[in-house]
Coordinates of C-alpha atoms in Angstrom, one line a residue:
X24 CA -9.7 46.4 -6.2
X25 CA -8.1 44.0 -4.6
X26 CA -8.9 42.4 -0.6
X27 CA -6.5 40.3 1.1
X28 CA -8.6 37.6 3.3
X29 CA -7.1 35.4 5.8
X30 CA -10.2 34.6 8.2
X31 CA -9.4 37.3 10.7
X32 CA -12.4 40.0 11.7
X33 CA -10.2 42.9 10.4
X34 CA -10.2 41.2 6.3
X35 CA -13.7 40.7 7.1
X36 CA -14.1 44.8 7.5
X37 CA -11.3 45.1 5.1
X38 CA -14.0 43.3 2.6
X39 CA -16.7 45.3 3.9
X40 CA -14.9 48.1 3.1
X41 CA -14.3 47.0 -0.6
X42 CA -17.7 46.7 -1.2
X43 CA -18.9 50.1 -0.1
X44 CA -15.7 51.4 -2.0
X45 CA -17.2 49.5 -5.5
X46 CA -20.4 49.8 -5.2
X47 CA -19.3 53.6 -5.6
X48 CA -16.7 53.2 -8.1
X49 CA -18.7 50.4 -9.7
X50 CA -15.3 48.3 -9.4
X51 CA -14.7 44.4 -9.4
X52 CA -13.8 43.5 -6.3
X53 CA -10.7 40.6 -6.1
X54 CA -11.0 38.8 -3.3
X55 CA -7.3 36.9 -2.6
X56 CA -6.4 34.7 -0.2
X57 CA -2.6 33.2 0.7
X58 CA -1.8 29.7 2.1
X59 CA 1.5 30.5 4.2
X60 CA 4.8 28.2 3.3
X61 CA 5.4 27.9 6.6
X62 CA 2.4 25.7 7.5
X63 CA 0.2 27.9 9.1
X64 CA -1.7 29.0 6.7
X65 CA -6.1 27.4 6.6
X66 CA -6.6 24.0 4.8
X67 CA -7.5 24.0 1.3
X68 CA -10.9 23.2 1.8
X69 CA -10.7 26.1 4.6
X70 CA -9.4 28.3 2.2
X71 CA -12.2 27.1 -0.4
X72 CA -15.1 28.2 2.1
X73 CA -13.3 31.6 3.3
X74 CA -13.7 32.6 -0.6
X75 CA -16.9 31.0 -1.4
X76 CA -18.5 33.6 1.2
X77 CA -16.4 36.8 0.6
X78 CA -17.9 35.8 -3.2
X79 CA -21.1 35.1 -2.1
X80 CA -21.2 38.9 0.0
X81 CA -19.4 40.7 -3.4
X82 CA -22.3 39.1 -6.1
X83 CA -24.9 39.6 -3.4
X84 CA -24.6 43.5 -3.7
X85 CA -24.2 43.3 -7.3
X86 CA -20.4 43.4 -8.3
X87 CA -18.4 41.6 -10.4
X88 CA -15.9 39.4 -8.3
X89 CA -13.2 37.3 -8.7
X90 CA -11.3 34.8 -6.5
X91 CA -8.0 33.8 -6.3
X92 CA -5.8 31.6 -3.7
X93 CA -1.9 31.2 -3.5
X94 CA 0.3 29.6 -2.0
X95 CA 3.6 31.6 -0.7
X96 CA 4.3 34.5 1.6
X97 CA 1.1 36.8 2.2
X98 CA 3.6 40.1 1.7
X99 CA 4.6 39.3 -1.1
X100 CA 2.1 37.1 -3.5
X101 CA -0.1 40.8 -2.4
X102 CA 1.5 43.1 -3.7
X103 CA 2.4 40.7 -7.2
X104 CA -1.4 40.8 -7.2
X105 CA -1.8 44.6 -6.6
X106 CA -0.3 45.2 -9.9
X107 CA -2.2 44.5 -11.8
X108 CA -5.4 46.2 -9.8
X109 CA -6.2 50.1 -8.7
X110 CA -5.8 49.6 -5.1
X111 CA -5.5 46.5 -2.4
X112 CA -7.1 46.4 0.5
X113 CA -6.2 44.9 4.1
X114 CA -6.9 44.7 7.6
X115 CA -4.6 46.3 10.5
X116 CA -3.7 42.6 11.8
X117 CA -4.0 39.2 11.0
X118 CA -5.5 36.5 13.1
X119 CA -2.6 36.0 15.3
X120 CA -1.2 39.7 15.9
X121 CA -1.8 41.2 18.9
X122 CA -4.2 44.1 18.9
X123 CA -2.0 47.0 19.8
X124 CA 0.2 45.9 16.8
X125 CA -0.3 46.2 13.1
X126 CA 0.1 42.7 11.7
X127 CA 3.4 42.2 9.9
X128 CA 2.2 41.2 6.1
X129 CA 0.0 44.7 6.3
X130 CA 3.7 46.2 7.6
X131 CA 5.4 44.7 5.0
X132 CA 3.1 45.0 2.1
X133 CA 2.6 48.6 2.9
X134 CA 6.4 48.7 2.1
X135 CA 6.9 47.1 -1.0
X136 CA 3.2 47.8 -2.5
X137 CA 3.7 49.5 -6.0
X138 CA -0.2 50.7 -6.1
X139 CA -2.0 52.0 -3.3
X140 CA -2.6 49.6 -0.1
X141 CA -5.8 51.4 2.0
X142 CA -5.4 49.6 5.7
X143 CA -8.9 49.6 6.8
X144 CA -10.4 50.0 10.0
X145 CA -12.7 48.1 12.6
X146 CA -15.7 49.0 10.2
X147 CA -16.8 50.1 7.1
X148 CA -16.2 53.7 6.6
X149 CA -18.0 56.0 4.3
X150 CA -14.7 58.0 3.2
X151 CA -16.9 61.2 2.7
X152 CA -14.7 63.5 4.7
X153 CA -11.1 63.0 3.8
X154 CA -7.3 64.4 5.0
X155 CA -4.0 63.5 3.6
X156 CA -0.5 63.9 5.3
X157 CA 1.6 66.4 3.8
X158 CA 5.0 67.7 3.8
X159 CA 6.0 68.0 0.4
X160 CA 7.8 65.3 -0.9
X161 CA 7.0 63.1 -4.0
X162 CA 5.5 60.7 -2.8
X163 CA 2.8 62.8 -0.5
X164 CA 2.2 64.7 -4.0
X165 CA 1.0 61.8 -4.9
X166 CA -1.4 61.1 -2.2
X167 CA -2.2 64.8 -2.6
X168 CA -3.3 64.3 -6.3
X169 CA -5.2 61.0 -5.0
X170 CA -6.8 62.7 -2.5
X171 CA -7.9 65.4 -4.6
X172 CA -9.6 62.7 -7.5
X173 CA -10.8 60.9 -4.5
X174 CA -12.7 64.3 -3.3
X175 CA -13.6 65.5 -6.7
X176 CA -15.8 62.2 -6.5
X177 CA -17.3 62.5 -3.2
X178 CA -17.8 66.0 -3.6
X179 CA -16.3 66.7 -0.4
X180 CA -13.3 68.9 1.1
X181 CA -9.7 67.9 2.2
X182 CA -7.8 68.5 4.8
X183 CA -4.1 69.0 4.8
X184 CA -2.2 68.3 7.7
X185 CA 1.1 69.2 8.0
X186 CA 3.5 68.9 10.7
X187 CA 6.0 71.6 12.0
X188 CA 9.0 73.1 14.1
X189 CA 9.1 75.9 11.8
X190 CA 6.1 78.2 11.0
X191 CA 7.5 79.4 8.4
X192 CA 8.9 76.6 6.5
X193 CA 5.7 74.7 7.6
X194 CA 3.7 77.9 5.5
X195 CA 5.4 77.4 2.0
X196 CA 5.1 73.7 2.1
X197 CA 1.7 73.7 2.7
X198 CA 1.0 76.5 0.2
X199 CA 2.3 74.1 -2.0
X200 CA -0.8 71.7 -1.2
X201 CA -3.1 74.9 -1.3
X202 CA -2.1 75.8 -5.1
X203 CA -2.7 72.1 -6.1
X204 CA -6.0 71.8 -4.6
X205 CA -6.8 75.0 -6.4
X206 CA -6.1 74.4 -9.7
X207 CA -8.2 71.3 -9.3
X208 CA -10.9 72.9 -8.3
X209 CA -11.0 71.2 -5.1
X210 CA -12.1 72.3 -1.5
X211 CA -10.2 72.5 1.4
X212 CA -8.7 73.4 4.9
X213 CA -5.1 73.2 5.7
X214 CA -4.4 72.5 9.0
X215 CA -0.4 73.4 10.5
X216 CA 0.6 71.7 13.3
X217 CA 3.0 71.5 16.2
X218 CA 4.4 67.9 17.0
X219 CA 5.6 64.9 15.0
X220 CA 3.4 64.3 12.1
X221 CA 2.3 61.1 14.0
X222 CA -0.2 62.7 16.7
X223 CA -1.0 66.2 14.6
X224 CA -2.2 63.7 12.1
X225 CA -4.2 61.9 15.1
X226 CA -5.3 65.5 16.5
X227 CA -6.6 66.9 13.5
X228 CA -9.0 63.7 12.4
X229 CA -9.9 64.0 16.0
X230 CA -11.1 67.4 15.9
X231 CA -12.8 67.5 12.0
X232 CA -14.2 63.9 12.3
X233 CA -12.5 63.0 9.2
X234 CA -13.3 59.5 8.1
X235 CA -10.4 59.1 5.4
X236 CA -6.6 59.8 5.9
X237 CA -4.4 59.6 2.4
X238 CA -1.0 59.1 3.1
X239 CA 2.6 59.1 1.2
X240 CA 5.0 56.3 1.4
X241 CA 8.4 57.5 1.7
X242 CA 12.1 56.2 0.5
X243 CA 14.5 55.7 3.6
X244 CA 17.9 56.9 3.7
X245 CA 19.7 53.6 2.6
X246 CA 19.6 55.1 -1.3
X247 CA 16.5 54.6 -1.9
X248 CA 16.3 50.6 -2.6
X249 CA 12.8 49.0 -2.5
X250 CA 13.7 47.5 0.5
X251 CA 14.6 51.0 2.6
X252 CA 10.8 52.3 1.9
X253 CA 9.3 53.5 4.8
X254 CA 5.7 54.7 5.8
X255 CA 5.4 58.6 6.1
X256 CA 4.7 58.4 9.7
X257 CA 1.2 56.2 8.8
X258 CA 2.6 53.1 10.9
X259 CA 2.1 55.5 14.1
X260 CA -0.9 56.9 12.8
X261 CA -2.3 53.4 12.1
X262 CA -1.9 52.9 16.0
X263 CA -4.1 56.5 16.6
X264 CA -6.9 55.8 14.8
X265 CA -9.6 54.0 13.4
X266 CA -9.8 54.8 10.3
X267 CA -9.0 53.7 6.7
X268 CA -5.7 55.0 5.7
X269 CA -4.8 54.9 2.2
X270 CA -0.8 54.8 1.8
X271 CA 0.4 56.0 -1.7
X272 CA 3.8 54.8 -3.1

């Protein structure tokens, strides 16, 4: 797995995060780091220390690490390096963003990510109790078949939210989610919702104490170029809670 450092306290949880997450998995952790083109990027030498202790902290609870720094746009030189790994990791915001924002490389990388990007929260969670957003489309099938690995891990049970204006319509899409989970043998509670998908989301991880929200990225309605991809309402979520929140392409 990969963690995207840049010296602020949220990459220092999103590192913390990492190693509970491989010490579970027993994954290497890849622990990256990218000078800005723009100047404002650390020193090199900065750079060199930032990665000499987010090594240190990996080999010091026993995983394999690597370390790797760039030189380019943060966005970008992320998600080239989240091919070739299972998942990246990343704080809400960078050192400079305000802290009612999300950060604009996690905004951006969340968008043109081909593997899963999990936007971690102000600590370490244990990911025990786990909920994806669901409402059917591809994308959210795949966080739904994520989720459902994930949970057939951890032993635990999932909770589906989905969102609805219509009872009805809200019923067969989230029996949809209720056959899946069955046939992989999975527990779980569906939750249907009234409201945007933004605060049922927030309401239900409120109520069950879910530590883990799975989410599907979807394609906007420019025809579906990379560049039109849009979060499945996780950006607003992201702003609710405190939480990791694993977005699936």
């Amino acid at each position: 797995m990969l963690v995207g450092l840049d010296g602020s306290p949220n990459a220092d949880e999103a590192l913390e995060q990492a190693v509970h997450l491989a010490l579970r998995f027993k994954a290497t952790v890849v622990v990256a780091h990218v000078r800005e083109t723009h100047g404002k990027g650390r020193r090199a030498s900065d750079a060199g220390e930032l990665l000499l202790r987010a090594r240190e902290r990996v080999a010091d609870a026993g995983l394999a690490v690597e370390t790797i720094l760039k030189h380019g746009d943060p966005d970008t030189e992320l998600a080239l390096l989240a091919r070739d790994v299972d998942t990246a990791l990343v704080g809400r915001r960078g050192r400079s963003s305000p802290a009612d924002v999300l950060g604009r490389t996690v905004t951006s990388l969340i968008r043109i990510a081909e593997r899963s990007v999990i936007v971690c929260g102000s600590k370490p969670s244990p990911m025990n109790s786990c909920a994806v957003a669901y409402d059917g489309r591809e994308t959210a099938q795949r966080a739904l078949a994520l989720v459902a690995r994930f949970a057939s891990v951890t032993h635990s049970t999932v909770h589906v939210i989905h969102a609805t204006v219509d009872p009805a319509v809200g019923t067969m899409v989230i029996g949809e989610a209720e056959a899946m989970l069955s046939l992989q043998g999975v527990a779980f509670v569906t939750h249907l919702e009234p409201g945007t998908p933004g605060t049922a989301v927030a309401r239900v991880i409120e109520r069950t104490h879910c530590d883990a929200l799975f989410a599907g990225a979807h394609i906007g309605s420019g025809g579906g170029r990379r560049s039109d991809v849009t979060i499945s309402h996780a950006e607003e979520i992201l702003l609710h809670t405190d939480i990791p929140v694993v977005i699936q392409p």
